[in-house]
Short mmCIF file of C-alpha atoms in Angstrom, two decimals:
data_model
loop_
_atom_site.label_atom_id
_atom_site.label_comp_id
_atom_site.label_asym_id
_atom_site.label_seq_id
_atom_site.Cartn_x
_atom_site.Cartn_y
_atom_site.Cartn_z
CA THR A 1072 20.90 66.69 41.45
CA TYR A 1073 24.33 66.83 39.91
CA LYS A 1074 27.31 69.11 40.57
CA LEU A 1075 29.00 70.45 37.48
CA LYS A 1076 31.81 72.87 38.25
CA ASP A 1077 30.22 75.55 40.39
CA ARG A 1078 26.67 74.78 39.34
CA THR A 1079 24.04 72.38 40.65
CA LEU A 1080 22.01 70.71 37.92
CA VAL A 1081 18.65 69.09 38.47
CA CYS A 1082 17.50 66.23 36.31
CA ALA A 1083 13.78 65.52 36.39
CA ILE A 1084 11.41 63.32 34.44
CA VAL A 1085 7.85 64.52 34.20
CA ARG A 1086 5.02 62.35 33.01
CA ASP A 1087 1.38 63.31 32.55
CA LEU A 1088 -0.77 60.75 34.41
CA THR A 1089 -4.13 62.24 33.47
CA GLU A 1090 -4.95 59.73 30.73
CA PRO A 1091 -3.92 56.56 32.64
CA GLN A 1092 -5.88 57.78 35.70
CA GLN A 1093 -8.98 58.39 33.56
CA THR A 1094 -8.61 54.95 32.01
CA GLU A 1095 -8.28 53.38 35.46
CA GLN A 1096 -11.38 55.25 36.69
CA GLU A 1097 -13.37 54.09 33.65
CA LEU A 1098 -12.20 50.51 34.23
CA ARG A 1099 -13.25 50.64 37.89
CA LYS A 1100 -16.64 52.04 36.88
CA THR A 1101 -17.11 49.23 34.34
CA LEU A 1102 -16.11 46.59 36.90
CA ARG A 1103 -18.55 48.02 39.49
CA PHE A 1104 -21.32 47.95 36.87
CA ALA A 1105 -20.54 44.36 35.80
CA ASN A 1106 -20.44 43.25 39.45
CA ALA A 1107 -23.79 44.94 40.13
CA LEU A 1108 -25.32 43.12 37.14
CA ILE A 1109 -24.03 39.76 38.34
CA GLN A 1110 -24.97 40.26 41.99
CA THR A 1111 -28.50 41.56 41.33
CA SER A 1112 -29.37 39.20 38.49
CA PRO A 1113 -32.14 36.66 39.10
CA ALA A 1114 -29.90 34.12 37.33
CA TYR A 1115 -27.33 32.04 39.22
CA PHE A 1116 -23.64 32.81 38.56
CA ILE A 1117 -20.69 30.68 39.64
CA THR A 1118 -17.01 30.52 38.67
CA ILE A 1119 -14.92 27.39 39.12
CA THR A 1120 -11.17 26.89 38.70
CA PRO A 1121 -9.73 24.10 36.52
CA ALA A 1122 -9.07 22.24 39.80
CA GLY A 1123 -12.81 22.36 40.59
CA LYS A 1124 -12.67 24.99 43.35
CA ILE A 1125 -15.44 27.57 43.65
CA THR A 1126 -14.14 31.14 43.33
CA MET A 1127 -17.40 33.12 43.14
CA LEU A 1128 -21.16 32.73 43.48
CA ASN A 1129 -23.57 35.61 43.12
CA ASP A 1130 -25.95 36.59 45.91
CA THR A 1131 -28.96 35.03 44.14
CA PHE A 1132 -27.29 31.61 43.97
CA LEU A 1133 -26.05 31.87 47.56
CA GLN A 1134 -29.58 32.67 48.78
CA ALA A 1135 -31.09 29.79 46.79
CA LEU A 1136 -28.52 27.38 48.23
CA GLY A 1137 -28.66 28.76 51.78
CA TYR A 1138 -24.89 29.29 52.03
CA THR A 1139 -22.65 32.27 52.73
CA ALA A 1140 -19.81 33.11 50.37
CA GLU A 1141 -17.29 32.30 53.10
CA ALA A 1142 -18.69 28.78 53.41
CA VAL A 1143 -18.35 27.91 49.72
CA ILE A 1144 -15.39 29.87 48.31
CA GLY A 1145 -12.47 27.49 47.90
CA GLN A 1146 -14.64 24.38 48.27
CA ASN A 1147 -14.81 21.68 45.60
CA TYR A 1148 -17.86 22.37 43.42
CA VAL A 1149 -18.74 18.74 42.66
CA THR A 1150 -18.28 17.50 46.22
CA LEU A 1151 -20.22 20.35 47.82
CA LEU A 1152 -23.12 20.94 45.43
CA ILE A 1153 -23.66 17.94 43.15
CA PRO A 1154 -25.62 14.87 44.31
CA ASP A 1155 -23.69 11.59 44.22
CA SER A 1156 -25.80 10.23 41.36
CA ASP A 1157 -24.92 13.18 39.07
CA ARG A 1158 -21.22 13.52 39.91
CA PRO A 1159 -19.86 11.35 37.06
CA MET A 1160 -21.85 13.30 34.43
CA VAL A 1161 -20.95 16.71 35.86
CA THR A 1162 -17.29 15.74 36.22
CA GLU A 1163 -17.18 14.57 32.59
CA ASN A 1164 -18.88 17.79 31.39
CA MET A 1165 -16.33 19.86 33.31
CA LYS A 1166 -13.43 17.87 31.84
CA THR A 1167 -14.82 18.42 28.34
CA LEU A 1168 -15.08 22.15 28.93
CA MET A 1169 -11.70 22.47 30.65
CA SER A 1170 -9.96 20.56 27.84
CA LYS A 1171 -11.40 23.15 25.43
CA ARG A 1172 -13.00 20.45 23.25
CA GLU A 1173 -16.25 22.34 23.83
CA PRO A 1174 -15.87 26.05 24.63
CA ARG A 1175 -19.56 26.30 25.61
CA MET A 1176 -22.09 23.85 26.95
CA LEU A 1177 -25.77 23.83 27.84
CA SER A 1178 -26.97 21.22 30.31
CA GLU A 1179 -29.51 20.47 32.99
CA MET A 1180 -28.19 19.53 36.39
CA THR A 1181 -29.28 19.14 39.94
CA VAL A 1182 -27.55 20.99 42.77
CA VAL A 1183 -28.06 20.33 46.44
CA ALA A 1184 -28.81 23.23 48.78
CA LYS A 1185 -27.43 23.39 52.31
CA ASP A 1186 -30.75 22.14 53.71
CA GLY A 1187 -30.77 19.14 51.34
CA ARG A 1188 -33.28 20.51 48.81
CA HIS A 1189 -32.54 19.65 45.19
CA LEU A 1190 -32.68 22.46 42.63
CA LEU A 1191 -33.03 21.60 38.93
CA ILE A 1192 -30.96 24.09 36.96
CA GLU A 1193 -30.57 24.86 33.27
CA CYS A 1194 -26.90 25.72 33.13
CA HIS A 1195 -25.05 27.67 30.42
CA CYS A 1196 -21.30 27.13 30.83
CA CYS A 1197 -18.24 28.54 29.10
CA ILE A 1198 -14.53 28.62 29.75
CA MET A 1199 -12.74 31.89 30.36
CA PRO A 1200 -9.12 31.86 29.15
CA ASP A 1201 -6.25 33.87 30.59
CA ALA A 1202 -3.87 36.03 28.50
CA GLN A 1203 -1.91 32.92 27.45
CA GLY A 1204 -5.05 31.10 26.27
CA GLN A 1205 -5.12 28.68 29.21
CA VAL A 1206 -8.36 28.07 31.08
CA GLU A 1207 -8.48 30.49 33.99
CA TYR A 1208 -11.94 29.48 35.16
CA LEU A 1209 -15.27 28.07 34.11
CA LEU A 1210 -18.22 30.46 34.20
CA ALA A 1211 -21.69 28.97 34.65
CA VAL A 1212 -24.93 30.91 34.48
CA GLY A 1213 -28.05 29.05 35.49
CA ILE A 1214 -31.74 29.38 36.09
CA ASP A 1215 -33.93 27.26 38.33
CA ILE A 1216 -36.25 25.28 36.06
CA GLY A 1217 -37.74 23.07 38.75
CA GLU A 1218 -41.00 25.00 39.01
CA ARG A 1219 -41.30 25.28 35.24
CA ARG A 1220 -40.74 21.52 34.88
CA GLN A 1221 -43.35 20.80 37.57
CA THR A 1222 -45.88 23.14 35.89
CA LEU A 1223 -45.31 21.48 32.51
CA GLN A 1224 -45.83 18.05 34.05
CA GLN A 1225 -49.08 19.22 35.66
CA LEU A 1226 -50.26 20.74 32.37
CA GLN A 1227 -49.43 17.48 30.56
CA MET A 1228 -51.41 15.52 33.15
CA PHE A 1229 -54.38 17.92 32.79
CA LYS A 1230 -54.18 17.64 29.00
CA THR A 1231 -54.20 13.82 29.21
CA ILE A 1232 -57.24 13.89 31.52
CA VAL A 1233 -59.14 16.28 29.22
CA GLU A 1234 -58.24 14.35 26.06
CA ASN A 1235 -59.29 11.01 27.57
CA SER A 1236 -62.42 12.26 29.29
CA ASN A 1237 -65.78 10.78 28.22
CA GLU A 1238 -67.30 14.21 28.84
CA ALA A 1239 -67.50 16.63 25.91
CA ILE A 1240 -65.12 19.50 26.57
CA ALA A 1241 -64.76 22.65 24.50
CA ILE A 1242 -62.62 25.67 25.28
CA ARG A 1243 -63.40 29.09 23.88
CA GLY A 1244 -61.22 32.20 23.87
CA ALA A 1245 -62.19 35.63 25.18
CA ASP A 1246 -63.45 36.51 21.70
CA LYS A 1247 -65.71 33.40 21.77
CA SER A 1248 -63.60 31.61 19.15
CA LEU A 1249 -63.18 27.88 19.58
CA ILE A 1250 -59.67 27.08 20.86
CA TYR A 1251 -59.95 23.38 21.70
CA ILE A 1252 -62.37 20.46 21.66
CA ASN A 1253 -61.64 16.98 22.96
CA LEU A 1254 -62.40 13.69 21.20
CA ALA A 1255 -65.63 13.13 23.16
CA HIS A 1256 -66.89 16.52 21.97
CA GLN A 1257 -65.96 15.70 18.38
CA LYS A 1258 -67.89 12.40 18.55
CA LEU A 1259 -70.94 14.08 20.11
CA PHE A 1260 -71.23 16.86 17.58
#
């Protein structure tokens, strides 16, 4: 308020906050949705700072590793989760990503769970820059390919046994069409 002669004047600034509040609500809704996608995904999500510290793991990855978020947040990723034999390779891959020579990278790596189990992971990594273009964190999304690898090895072993068998082997489909015959079958017929 201001006094001017015998009058009191009021100076006020009025601003409509409806639009910024709606924008903020929409942003919060989008963030909740993105977080729900990450936390409920069957894929593993992890974020790592340029210094190598873990800042986030999704629930799926935490369950697979047997850790709580409190036990891993702030810990060094390489020291905590990577076996000694793989540390040089993983460290070099992280340096390559963090230096922005490669903005994205696909690799296979082994991580060690709390109970000592080794998980073979196909890992898709990318850097996430801040507003100034500097690396804010590395985002890695992975899937456990250990079971798939084991199944493929077993199938390869079975295929080798069938191909080298002295017994004639033929495989037919549900429609009775011939799908496969081994060498012994070919020689016999």
